mmCIF file of C-alpha atoms and ligand atoms in Angstrom:
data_model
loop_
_atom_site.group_PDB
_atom_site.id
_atom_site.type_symbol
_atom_site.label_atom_id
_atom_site.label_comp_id
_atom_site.label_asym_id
_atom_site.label_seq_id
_atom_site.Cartn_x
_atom_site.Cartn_y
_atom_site.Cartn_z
ATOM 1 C CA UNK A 21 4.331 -2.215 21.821
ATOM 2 C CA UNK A 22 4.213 -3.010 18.151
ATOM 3 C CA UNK A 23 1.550 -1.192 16.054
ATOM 4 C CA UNK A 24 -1.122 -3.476 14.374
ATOM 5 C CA UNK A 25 -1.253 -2.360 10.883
ATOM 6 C CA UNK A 26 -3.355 -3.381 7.505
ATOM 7 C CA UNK A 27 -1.655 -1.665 4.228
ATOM 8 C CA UNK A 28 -4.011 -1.114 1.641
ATOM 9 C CA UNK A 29 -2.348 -0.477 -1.758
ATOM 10 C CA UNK A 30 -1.946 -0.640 -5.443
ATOM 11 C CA UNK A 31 1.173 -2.232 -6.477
ATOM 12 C CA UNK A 32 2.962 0.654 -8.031
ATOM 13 C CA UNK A 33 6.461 0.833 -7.922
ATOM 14 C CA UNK A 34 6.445 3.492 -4.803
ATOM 15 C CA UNK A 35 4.177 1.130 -3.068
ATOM 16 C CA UNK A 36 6.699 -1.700 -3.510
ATOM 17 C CA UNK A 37 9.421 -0.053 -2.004
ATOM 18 C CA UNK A 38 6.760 0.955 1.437
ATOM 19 C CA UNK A 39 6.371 -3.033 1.261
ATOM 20 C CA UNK A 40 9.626 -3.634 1.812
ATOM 21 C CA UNK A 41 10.267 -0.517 4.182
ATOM 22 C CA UNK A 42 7.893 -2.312 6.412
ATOM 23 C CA UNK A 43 9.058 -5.752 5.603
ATOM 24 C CA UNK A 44 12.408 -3.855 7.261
ATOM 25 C CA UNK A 45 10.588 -2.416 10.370
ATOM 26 C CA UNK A 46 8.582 -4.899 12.018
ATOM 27 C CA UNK A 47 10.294 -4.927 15.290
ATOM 28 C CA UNK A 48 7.744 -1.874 15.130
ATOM 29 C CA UNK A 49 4.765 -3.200 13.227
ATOM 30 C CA UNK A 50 2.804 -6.046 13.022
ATOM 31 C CA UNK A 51 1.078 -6.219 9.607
ATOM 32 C CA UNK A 52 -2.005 -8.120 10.344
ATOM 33 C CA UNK A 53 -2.606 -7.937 5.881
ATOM 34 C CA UNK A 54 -2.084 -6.346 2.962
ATOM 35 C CA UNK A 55 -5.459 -5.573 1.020
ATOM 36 C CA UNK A 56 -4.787 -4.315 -2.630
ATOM 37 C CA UNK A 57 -6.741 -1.850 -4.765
ATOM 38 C CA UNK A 58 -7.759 -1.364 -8.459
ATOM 39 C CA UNK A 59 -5.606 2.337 -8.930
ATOM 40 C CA UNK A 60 -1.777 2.317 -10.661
ATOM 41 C CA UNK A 61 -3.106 -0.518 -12.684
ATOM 42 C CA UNK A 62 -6.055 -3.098 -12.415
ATOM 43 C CA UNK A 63 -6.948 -5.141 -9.448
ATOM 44 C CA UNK A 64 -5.844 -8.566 -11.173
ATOM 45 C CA UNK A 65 -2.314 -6.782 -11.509
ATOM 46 C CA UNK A 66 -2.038 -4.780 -7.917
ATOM 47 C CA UNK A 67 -3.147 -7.789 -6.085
ATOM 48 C CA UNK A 68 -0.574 -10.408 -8.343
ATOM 49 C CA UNK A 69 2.143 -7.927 -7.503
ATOM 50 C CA UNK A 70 1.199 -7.785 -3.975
ATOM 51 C CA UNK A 71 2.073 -10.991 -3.745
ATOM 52 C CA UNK A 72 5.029 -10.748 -5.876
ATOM 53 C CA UNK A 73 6.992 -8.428 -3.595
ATOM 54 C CA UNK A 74 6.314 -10.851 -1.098
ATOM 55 C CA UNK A 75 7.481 -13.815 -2.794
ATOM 56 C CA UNK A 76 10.665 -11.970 -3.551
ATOM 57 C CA UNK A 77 11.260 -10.861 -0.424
ATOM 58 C CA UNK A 78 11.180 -14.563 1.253
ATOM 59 C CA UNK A 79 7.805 -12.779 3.445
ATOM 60 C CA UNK A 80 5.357 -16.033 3.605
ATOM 61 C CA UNK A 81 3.129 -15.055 6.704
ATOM 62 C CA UNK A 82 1.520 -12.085 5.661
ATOM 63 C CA UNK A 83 -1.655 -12.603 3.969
ATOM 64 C CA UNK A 84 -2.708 -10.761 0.516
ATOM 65 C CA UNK A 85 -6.453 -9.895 0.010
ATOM 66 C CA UNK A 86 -7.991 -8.171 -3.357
ATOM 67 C CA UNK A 87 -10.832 -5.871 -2.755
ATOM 68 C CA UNK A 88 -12.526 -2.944 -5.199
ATOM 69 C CA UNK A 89 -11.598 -3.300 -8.679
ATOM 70 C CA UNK A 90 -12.711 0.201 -9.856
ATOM 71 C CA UNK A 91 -14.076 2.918 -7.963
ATOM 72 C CA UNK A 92 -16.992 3.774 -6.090
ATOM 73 C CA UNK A 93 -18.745 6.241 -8.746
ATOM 74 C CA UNK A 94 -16.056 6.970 -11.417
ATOM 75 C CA UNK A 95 -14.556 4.752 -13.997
ATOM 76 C CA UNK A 96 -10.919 3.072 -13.525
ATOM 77 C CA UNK A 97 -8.254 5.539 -14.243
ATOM 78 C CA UNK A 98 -4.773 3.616 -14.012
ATOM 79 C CA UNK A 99 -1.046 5.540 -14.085
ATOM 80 C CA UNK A 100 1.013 3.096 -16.675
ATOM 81 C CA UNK A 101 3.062 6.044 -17.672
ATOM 82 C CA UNK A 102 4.209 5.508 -14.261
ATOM 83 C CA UNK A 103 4.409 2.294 -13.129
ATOM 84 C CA UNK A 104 4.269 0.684 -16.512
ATOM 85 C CA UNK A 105 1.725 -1.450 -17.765
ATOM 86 C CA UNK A 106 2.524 -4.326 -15.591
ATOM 87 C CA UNK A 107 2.975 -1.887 -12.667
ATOM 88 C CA UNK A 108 6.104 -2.729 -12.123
ATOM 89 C CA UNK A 109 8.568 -2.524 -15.075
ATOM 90 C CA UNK A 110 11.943 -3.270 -14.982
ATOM 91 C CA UNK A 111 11.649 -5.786 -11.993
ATOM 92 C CA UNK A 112 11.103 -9.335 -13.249
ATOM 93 C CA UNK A 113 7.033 -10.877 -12.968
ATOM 94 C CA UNK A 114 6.468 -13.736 -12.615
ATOM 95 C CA UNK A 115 2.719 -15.513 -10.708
ATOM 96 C CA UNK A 116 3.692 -15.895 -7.576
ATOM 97 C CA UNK A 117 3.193 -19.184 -5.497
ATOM 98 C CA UNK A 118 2.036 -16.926 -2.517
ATOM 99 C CA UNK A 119 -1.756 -17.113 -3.094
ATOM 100 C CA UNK A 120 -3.980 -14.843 -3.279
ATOM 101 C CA UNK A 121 -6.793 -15.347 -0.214
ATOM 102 C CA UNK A 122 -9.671 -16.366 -0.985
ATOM 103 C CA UNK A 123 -11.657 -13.900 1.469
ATOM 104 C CA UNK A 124 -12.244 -10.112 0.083
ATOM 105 C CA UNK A 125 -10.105 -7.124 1.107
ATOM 106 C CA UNK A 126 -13.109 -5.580 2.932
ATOM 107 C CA UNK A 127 -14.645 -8.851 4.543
ATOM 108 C CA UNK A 128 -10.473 -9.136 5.966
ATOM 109 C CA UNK A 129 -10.767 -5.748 6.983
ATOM 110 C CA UNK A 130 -14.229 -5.998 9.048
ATOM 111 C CA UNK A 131 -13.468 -9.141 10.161
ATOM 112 C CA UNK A 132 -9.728 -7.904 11.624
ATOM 113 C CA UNK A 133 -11.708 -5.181 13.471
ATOM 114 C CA UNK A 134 -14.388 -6.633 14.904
ATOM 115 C CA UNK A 135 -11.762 -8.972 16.492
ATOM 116 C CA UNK A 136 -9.302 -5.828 17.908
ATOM 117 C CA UNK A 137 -9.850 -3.818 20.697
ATOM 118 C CA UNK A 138 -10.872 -0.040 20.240
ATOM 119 C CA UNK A 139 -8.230 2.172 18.495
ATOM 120 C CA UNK A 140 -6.087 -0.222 18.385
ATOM 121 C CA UNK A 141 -5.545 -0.988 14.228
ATOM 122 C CA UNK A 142 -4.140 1.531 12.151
ATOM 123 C CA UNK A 143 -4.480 1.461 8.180
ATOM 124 C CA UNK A 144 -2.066 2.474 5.592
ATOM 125 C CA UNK A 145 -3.912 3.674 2.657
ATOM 126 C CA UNK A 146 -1.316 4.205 -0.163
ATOM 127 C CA UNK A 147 -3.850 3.537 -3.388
ATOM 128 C CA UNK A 148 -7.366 4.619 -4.205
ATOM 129 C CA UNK A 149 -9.502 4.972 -1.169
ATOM 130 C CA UNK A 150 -11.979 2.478 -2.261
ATOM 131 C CA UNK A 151 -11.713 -0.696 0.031
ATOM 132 C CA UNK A 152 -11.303 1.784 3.172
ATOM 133 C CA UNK A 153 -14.345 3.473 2.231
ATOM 134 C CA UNK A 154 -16.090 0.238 1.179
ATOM 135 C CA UNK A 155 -15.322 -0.812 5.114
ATOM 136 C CA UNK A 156 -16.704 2.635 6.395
ATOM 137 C CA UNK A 157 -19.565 2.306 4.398
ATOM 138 C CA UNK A 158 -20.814 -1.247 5.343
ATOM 139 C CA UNK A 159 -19.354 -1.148 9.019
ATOM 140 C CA UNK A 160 -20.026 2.558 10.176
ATOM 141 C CA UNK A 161 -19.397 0.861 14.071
ATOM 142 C CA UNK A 162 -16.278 -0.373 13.378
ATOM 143 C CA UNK A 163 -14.345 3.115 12.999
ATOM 144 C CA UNK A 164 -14.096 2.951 16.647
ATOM 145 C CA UNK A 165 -11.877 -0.060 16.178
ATOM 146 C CA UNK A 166 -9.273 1.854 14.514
ATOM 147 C CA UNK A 167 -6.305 3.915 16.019
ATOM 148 C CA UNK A 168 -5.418 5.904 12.954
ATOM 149 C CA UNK A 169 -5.388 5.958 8.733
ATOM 150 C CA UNK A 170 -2.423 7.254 7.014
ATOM 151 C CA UNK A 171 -2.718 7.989 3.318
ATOM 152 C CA UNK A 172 -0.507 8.908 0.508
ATOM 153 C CA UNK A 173 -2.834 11.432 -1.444
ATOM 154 C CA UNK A 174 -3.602 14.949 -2.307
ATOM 155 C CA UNK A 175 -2.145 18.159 -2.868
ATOM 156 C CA UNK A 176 -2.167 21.874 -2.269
ATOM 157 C CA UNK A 177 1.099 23.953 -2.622
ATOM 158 C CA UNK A 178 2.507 21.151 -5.026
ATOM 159 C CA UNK A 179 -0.758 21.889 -7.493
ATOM 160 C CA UNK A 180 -1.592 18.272 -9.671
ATOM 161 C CA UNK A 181 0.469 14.762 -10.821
ATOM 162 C CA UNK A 182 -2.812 13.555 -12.662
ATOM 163 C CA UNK A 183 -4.555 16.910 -13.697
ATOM 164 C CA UNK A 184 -3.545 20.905 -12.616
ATOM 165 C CA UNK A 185 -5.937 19.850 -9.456
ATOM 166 C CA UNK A 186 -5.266 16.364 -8.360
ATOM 167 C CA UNK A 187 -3.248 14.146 -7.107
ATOM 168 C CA UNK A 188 -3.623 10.645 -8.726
ATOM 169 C CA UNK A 189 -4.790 8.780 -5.894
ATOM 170 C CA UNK A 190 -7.596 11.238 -4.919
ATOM 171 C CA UNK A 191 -8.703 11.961 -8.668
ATOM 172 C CA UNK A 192 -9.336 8.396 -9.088
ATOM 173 C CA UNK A 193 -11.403 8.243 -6.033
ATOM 174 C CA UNK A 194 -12.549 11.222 -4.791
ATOM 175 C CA UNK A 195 -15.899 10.292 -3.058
ATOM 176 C CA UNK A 196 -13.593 7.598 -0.979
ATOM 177 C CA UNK A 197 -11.804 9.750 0.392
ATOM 178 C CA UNK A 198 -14.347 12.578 1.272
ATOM 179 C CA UNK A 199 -16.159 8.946 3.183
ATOM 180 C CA UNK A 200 -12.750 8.499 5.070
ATOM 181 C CA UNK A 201 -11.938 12.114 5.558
ATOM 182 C CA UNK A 202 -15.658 12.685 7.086
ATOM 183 C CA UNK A 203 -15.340 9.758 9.441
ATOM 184 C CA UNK A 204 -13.891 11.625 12.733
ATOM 185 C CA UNK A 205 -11.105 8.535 12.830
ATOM 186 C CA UNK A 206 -7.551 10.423 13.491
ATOM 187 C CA UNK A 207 -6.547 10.601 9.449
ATOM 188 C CA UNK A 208 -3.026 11.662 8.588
ATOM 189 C CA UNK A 209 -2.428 12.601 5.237
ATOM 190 C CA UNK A 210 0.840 12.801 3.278
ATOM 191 C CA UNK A 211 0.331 14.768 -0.115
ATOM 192 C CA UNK A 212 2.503 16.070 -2.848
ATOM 193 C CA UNK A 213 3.139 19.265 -0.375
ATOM 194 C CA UNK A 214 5.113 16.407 2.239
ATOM 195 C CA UNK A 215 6.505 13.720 -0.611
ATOM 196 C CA UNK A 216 7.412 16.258 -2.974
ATOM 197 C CA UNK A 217 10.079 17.127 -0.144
ATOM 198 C CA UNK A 218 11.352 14.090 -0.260
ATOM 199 C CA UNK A 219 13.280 13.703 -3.905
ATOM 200 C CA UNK A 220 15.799 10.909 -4.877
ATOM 201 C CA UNK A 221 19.195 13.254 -5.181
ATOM 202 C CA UNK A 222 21.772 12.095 -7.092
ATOM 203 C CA UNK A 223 23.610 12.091 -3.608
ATOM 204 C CA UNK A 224 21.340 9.469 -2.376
ATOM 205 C CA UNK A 225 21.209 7.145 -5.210
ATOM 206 C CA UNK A 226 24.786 6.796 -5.232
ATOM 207 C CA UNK A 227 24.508 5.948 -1.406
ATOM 208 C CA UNK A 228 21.731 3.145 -2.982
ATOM 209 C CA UNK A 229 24.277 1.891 -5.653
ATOM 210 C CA UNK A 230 26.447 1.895 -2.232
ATOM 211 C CA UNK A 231 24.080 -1.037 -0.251
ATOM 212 C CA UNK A 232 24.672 -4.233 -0.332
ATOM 213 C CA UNK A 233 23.638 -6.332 -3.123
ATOM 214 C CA UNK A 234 20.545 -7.856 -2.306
ATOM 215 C CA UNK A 235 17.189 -8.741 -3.561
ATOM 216 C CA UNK A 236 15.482 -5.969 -1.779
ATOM 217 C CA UNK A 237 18.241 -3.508 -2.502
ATOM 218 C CA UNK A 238 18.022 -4.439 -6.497
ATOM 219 C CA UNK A 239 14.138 -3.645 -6.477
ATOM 220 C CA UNK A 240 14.779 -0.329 -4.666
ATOM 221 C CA UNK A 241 17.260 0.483 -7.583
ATOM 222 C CA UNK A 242 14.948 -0.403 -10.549
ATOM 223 C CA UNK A 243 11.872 0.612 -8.939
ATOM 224 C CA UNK A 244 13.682 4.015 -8.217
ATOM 225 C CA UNK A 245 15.139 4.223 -11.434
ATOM 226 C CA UNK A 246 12.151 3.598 -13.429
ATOM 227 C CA UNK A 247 10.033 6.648 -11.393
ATOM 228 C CA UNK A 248 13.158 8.538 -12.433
ATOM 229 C CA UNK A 249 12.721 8.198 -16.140
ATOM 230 C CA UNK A 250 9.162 8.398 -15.673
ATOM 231 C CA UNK A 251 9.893 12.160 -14.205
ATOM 232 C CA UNK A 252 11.787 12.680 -16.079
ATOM 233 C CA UNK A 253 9.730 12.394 -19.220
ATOM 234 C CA UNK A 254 6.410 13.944 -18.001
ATOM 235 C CA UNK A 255 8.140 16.734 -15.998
ATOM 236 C CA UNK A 256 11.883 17.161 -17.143
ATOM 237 C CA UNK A 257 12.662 16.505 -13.778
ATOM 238 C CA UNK A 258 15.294 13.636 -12.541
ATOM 239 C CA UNK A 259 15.094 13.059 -9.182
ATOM 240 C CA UNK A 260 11.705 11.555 -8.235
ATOM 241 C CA UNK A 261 9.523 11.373 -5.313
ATOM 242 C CA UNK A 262 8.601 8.069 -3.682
ATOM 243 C CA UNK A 263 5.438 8.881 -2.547
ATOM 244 C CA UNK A 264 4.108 5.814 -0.409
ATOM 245 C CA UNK A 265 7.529 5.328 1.213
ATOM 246 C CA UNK A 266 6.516 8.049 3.605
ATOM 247 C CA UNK A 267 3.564 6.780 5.501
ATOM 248 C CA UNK A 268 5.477 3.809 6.391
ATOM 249 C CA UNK A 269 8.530 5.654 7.554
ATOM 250 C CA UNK A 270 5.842 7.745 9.552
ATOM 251 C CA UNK A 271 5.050 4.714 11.832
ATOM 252 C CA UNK A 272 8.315 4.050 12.011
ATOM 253 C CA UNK A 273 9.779 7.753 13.035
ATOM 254 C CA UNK A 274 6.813 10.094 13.222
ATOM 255 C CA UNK A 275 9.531 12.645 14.662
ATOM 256 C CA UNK A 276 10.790 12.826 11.213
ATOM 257 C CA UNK A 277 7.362 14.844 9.958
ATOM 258 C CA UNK A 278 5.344 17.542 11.148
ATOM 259 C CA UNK A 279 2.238 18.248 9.956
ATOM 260 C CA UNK A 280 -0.876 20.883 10.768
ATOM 261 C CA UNK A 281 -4.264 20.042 11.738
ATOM 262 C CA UNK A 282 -6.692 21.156 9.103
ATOM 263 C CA UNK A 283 -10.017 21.311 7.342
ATOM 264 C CA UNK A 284 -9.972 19.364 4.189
ATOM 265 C CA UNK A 285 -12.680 18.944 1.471
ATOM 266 C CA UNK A 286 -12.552 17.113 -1.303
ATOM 267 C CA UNK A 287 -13.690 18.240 -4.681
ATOM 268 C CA UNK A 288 -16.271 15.519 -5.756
ATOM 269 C CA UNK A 289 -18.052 17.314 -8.489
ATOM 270 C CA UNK A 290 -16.600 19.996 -11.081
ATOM 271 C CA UNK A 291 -14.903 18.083 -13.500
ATOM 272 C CA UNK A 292 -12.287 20.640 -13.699
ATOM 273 C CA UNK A 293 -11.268 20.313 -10.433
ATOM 274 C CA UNK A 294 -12.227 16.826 -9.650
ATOM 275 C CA UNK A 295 -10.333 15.114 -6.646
ATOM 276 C CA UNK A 296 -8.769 17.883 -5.531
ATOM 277 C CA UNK A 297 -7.895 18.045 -2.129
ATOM 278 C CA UNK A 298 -8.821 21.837 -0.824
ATOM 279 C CA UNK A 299 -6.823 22.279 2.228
ATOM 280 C CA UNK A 300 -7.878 25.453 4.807
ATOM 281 C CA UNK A 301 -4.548 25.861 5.840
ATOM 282 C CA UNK A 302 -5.175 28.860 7.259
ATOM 283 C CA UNK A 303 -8.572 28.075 9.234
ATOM 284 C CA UNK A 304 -10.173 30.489 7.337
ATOM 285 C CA UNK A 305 -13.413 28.532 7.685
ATOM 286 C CA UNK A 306 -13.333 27.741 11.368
ATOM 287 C CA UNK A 307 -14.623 23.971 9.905
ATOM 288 C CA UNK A 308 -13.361 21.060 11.591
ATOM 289 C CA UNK A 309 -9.929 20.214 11.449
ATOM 290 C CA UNK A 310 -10.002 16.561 10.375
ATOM 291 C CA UNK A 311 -6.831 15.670 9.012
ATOM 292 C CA UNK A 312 -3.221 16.131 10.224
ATOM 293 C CA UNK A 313 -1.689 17.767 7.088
ATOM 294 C CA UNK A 314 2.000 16.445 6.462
ATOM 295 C CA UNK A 315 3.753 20.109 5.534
ATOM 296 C CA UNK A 316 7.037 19.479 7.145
ATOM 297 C CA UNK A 317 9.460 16.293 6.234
ATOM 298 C CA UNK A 318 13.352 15.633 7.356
ATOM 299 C CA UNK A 319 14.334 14.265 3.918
ATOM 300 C CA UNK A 320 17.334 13.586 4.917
ATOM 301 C CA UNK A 321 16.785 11.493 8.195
ATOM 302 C CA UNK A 322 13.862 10.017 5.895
ATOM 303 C CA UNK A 323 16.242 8.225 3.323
ATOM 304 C CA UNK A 324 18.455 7.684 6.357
ATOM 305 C CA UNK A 325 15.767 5.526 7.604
ATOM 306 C CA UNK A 326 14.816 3.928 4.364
ATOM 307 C CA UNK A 327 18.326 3.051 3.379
ATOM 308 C CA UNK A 328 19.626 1.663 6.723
ATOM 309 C CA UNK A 329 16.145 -0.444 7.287
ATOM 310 C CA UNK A 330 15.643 -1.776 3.402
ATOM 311 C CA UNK A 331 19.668 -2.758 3.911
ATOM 312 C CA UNK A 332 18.945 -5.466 6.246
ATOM 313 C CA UNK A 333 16.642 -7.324 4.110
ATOM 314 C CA UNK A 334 18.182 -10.467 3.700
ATOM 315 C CA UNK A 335 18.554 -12.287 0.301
ATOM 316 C CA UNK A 336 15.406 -14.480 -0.659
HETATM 317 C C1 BDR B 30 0.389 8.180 -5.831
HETATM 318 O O1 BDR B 30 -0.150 7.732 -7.065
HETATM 319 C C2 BDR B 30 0.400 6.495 -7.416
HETATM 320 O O2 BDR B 30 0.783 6.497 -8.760
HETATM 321 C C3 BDR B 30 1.561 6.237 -6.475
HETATM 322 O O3 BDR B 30 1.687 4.855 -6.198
HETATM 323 C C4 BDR B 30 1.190 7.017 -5.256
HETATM 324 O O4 BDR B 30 0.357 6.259 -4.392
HETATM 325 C C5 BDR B 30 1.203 9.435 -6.101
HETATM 326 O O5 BDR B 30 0.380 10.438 -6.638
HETATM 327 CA CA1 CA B 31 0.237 3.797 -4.534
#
């Protein structure tokens, strides 16, 4: 049976290329929305380029909501140096005819799950946890509704992308996810320790430059290649992570992943620290384990996967 899924993201070049991976896999999903976040850039942009990827994609029956446009206590922080300041440089914008839906990103989200039957949606949270939270928040009930959440967030071994202490998408909301974390819903979580395992070789983008020419297969290349220089730059490293990619390739091919059942905590206060994601790997505080901690990924049956599937995207 397919898997009903809502993705919840901020358009972001890594979250682009989990679009299409699940534009490419749903013979094994059913993506009842997309809901976009304020996070890699603002909401007016995240939600536009939603929409975009759609549009480009020829993908005209999945619905794109906009929900939170900064987070729930903090201000905005956005990644430009990135994404760039359109959130996705080097792939050509344009406003999209696809239009935006008139109904929030949370009011989708409550209304999708008072409809389903219990633990039966599972949500994709690849940007700030806000509209997730938001949905917690209003709709405490409705958690029973929902199988699963899979985010792209955190650290531990890997250390910080934003600060020494935090991963981007956690720093910039840090009480959302402590909300989602606390909710006892099944919550699988794929931080720098899993993506950082998962690196664009030179091997592999050759194999991309190798796939047919295609819409899909051109976005990979620039969305890739712009993360690239990006890591370049801040790190002096070359070959990038693609963060977001994972989640979806997780409900394609969980076998591909392991991961640990832990405690984690978010930090929510010292500014220091703030949105870091403290992990008890080693159940040192005998507190409940409420995430499944992604430490293990097959990076090479991973851009197997991603390659194959984004390859028979056809041409818009
Ligand atoms: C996460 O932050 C964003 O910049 C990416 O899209 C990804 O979701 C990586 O830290
Ligand atoms: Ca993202």
């Amino acid at each position: 049976m397919k898997k009903d899924i809502i993705i919840d993201c901020d358009p972001g070049q890594d979250d682009a290329i989990a679009l299409m991976l699940a534009f490419a896999a749903l013979d094994k999903i059913n993506i009842l929305g997309i809901t976009t976040v304020a996070g890699n850039v603002q909401l007016k942009m995240t939600q536009r380029n939603a929409r975009l990827i759609c549009e480009k994609l020829g993908v005209y029956d999945i619905s794109v909501f906009s929900g939170c446009e900064k987070p729930l206590f903090r201000n905005l922080v956005t990644a430009e140096e990135y994404h760039g300041e359109n959130g996705l440089n080097g792939i050509d914008i344009f406003e999209p005819k696809i239009p935006l839906q008139d109904k929030n990103a949370i009011q989708f989200i409550i209304e999708e799950l008072k409809k389903a039957e219990s633990e039966s949606i599972s949500i994709i949270g690849i940007g700030p946890l806000t509209n997730i939270a938001m949905v917690l928040l209003q709709e405490p009930h409705l958690k029973k509704k929902i199988k699963e959440i899979i985010i792209m967030g955190g650290s531990y071994f890997e250390g910080g992308n934003v600060t020494a202490a935090a991963e981007f998408n956690f720093y910039v909301d840090p009480h959302a996810v402590q909300i989602v974390i606390d909710s006892d819903i099944p919550v699988t979580i794929f931080g720098l320790d899993a993506t950082h395992q998962a690196r664009v070789s030179k091997k592999i983008r050759h194999e991309i430059d190798d796939l047919p020419e295609t819409v899909a297969t051109d976005i990979l290349k620039v969305s890739i290649d712009y993360f690239a220089s990006a890591y370049k730059e801040i790190y002096g490293q070359s070959e990038p992570p693609i963060h977001d990619v994972l989640t979806i390739a997780y409900l394609i091919e969980p076998g591909l992943f392991e991961g640990r059942k832990c405690n984690v905590s978010i930090e929510t206060t010292s500014e220091l620290t703030m949105g870091a994601s403290v992990v008890d790997y080693w159940n040192l505080t005998n507190k409940k384990k409420n995430v499944n901690w992604i430490d293990k990924v097959n990076s090479e049956g991973f851009f197997e996967l991603l390659l194959n599937r984004i390859a028979t995207l056809k041409e818009n």
